[in-house]
Coordinates of C-alpha atoms in Angstrom, one line a residue:
X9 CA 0.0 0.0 0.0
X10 CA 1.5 3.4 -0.9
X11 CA 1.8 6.2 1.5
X12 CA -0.6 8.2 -0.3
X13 CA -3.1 5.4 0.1
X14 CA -2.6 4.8 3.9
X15 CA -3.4 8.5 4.7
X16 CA -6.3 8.7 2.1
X17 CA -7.5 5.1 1.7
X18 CA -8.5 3.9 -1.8
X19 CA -11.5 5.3 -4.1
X20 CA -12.8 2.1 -3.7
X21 CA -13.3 1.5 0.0
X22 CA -16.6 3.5 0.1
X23 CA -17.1 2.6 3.6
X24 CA -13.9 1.7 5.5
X25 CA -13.6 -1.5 7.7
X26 CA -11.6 -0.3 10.5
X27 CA -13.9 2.3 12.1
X28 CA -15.9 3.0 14.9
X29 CA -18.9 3.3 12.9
X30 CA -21.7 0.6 12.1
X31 CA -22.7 2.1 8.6
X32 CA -26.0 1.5 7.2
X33 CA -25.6 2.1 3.2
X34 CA -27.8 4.8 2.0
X35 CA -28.6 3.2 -1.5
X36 CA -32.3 3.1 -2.1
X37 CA -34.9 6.5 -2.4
X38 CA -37.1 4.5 -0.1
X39 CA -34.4 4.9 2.7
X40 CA -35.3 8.4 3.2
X41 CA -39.0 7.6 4.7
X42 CA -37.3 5.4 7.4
X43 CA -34.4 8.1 8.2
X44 CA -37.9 10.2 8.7
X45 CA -39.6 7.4 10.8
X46 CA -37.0 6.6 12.8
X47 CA -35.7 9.9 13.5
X48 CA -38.8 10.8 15.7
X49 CA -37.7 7.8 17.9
X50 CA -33.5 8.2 17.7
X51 CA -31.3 10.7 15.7
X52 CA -30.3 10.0 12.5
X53 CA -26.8 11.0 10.6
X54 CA -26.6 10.9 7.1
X55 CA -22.5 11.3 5.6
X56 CA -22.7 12.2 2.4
X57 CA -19.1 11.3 0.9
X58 CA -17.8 11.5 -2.7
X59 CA -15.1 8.7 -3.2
X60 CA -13.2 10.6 -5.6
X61 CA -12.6 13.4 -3.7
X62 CA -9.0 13.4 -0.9
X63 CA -10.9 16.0 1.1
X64 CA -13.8 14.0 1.5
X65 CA -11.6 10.7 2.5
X66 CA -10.1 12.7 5.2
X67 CA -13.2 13.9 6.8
X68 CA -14.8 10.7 6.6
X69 CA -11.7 8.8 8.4
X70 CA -11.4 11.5 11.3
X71 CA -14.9 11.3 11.9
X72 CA -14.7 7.7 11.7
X73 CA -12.0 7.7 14.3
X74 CA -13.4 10.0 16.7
X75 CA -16.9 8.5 16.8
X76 CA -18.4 7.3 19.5
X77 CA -22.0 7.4 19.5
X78 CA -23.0 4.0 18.0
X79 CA -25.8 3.5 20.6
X80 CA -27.2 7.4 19.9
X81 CA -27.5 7.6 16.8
X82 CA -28.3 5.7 13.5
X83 CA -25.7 6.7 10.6
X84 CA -26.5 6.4 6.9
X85 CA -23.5 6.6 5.2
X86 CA -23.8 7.9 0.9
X87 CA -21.7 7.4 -1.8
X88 CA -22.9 10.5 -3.8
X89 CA -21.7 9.9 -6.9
X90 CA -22.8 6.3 -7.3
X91 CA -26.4 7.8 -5.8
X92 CA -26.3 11.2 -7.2
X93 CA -30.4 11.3 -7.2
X94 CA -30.7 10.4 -3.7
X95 CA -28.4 13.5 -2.2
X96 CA -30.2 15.8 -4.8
X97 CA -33.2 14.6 -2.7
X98 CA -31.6 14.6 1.2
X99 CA -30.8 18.8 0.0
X100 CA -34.5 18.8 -1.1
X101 CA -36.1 17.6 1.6
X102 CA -34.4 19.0 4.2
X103 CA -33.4 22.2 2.7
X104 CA -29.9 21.9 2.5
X105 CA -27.3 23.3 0.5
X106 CA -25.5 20.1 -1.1
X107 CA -21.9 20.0 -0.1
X108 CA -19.4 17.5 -0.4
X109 CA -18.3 15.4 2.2
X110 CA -21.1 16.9 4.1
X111 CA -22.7 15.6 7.6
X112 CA -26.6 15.9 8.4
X113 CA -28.2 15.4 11.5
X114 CA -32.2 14.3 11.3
X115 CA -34.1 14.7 14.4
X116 CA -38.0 14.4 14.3
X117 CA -37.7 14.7 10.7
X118 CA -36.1 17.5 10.2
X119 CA -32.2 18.5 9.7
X120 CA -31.2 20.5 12.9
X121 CA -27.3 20.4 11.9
X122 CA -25.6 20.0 8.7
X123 CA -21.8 20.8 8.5
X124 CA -19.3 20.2 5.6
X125 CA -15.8 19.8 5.0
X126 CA -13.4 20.9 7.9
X127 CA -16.1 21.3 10.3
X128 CA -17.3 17.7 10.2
X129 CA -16.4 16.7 14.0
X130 CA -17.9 14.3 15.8
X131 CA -17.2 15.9 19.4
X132 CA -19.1 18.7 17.8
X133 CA -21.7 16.5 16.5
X134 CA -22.1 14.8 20.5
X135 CA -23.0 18.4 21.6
X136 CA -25.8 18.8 18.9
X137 CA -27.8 15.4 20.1

């Protein structure tokens, strides 16, 4: 494995193995109603994460590593380019501005905290459930 790809990880690990996170692939439309549903019983977080993009690697592994909120939260993890029509739809609905890597979180069906880039933290993200 090159250096390059230890620090970034490979375009196609979409969703890496060694993390603290127990992803739930966000590949179907339908997915959206049950982010609603169960959002009025737990929060939801939706990462939306471009595989092509360095940036977007690195957020995803630091918030990977510092996460710890398995039993808080449900977490949808999107590869936006494969499902470009879905994260059209997450912006839609919850009247967001699509970024890239960008980090939602759904409560009672709504988005109450959407970051991007940089500011995807998931320290922050504890303080906002």
């Amino acid at each position: 494995m090159s250096l390059f790809s230890s620090i970034f990880g490979s375009s196609e690990n979409q969703i890496t193995s060694n993390n603290n996170v127990n992803w739930i692939p966000l590949i179907f439309m339908g997915q959206l109603d049950e982010i609603l549903s169960i959002s009025n019983e737990k929060p939801v977080v939706i990462f939306k994460h471009s595989t092509r993009c360095s940036i977007s690697r690195m957020a995803l592994k630091q918030f990977e590593n510092e996460f710890d909120l398995e039993d808080k939260v449900h977490a949808y993890f999107l590869d936006l380019l494969e499902y470009r029509d879905i994260s059209n739809e997450i912006a839609s609905r919850f009247k967001v501005y699509h970024q890239s890597p960008q980090l939602l979180l759904i409560k009672e069906g709504k988005s109450v905290y959407d970051v991007s880039h940089s500011d995807i933290d998931a320290a922050e993200l504890k303080g906002k459930l």
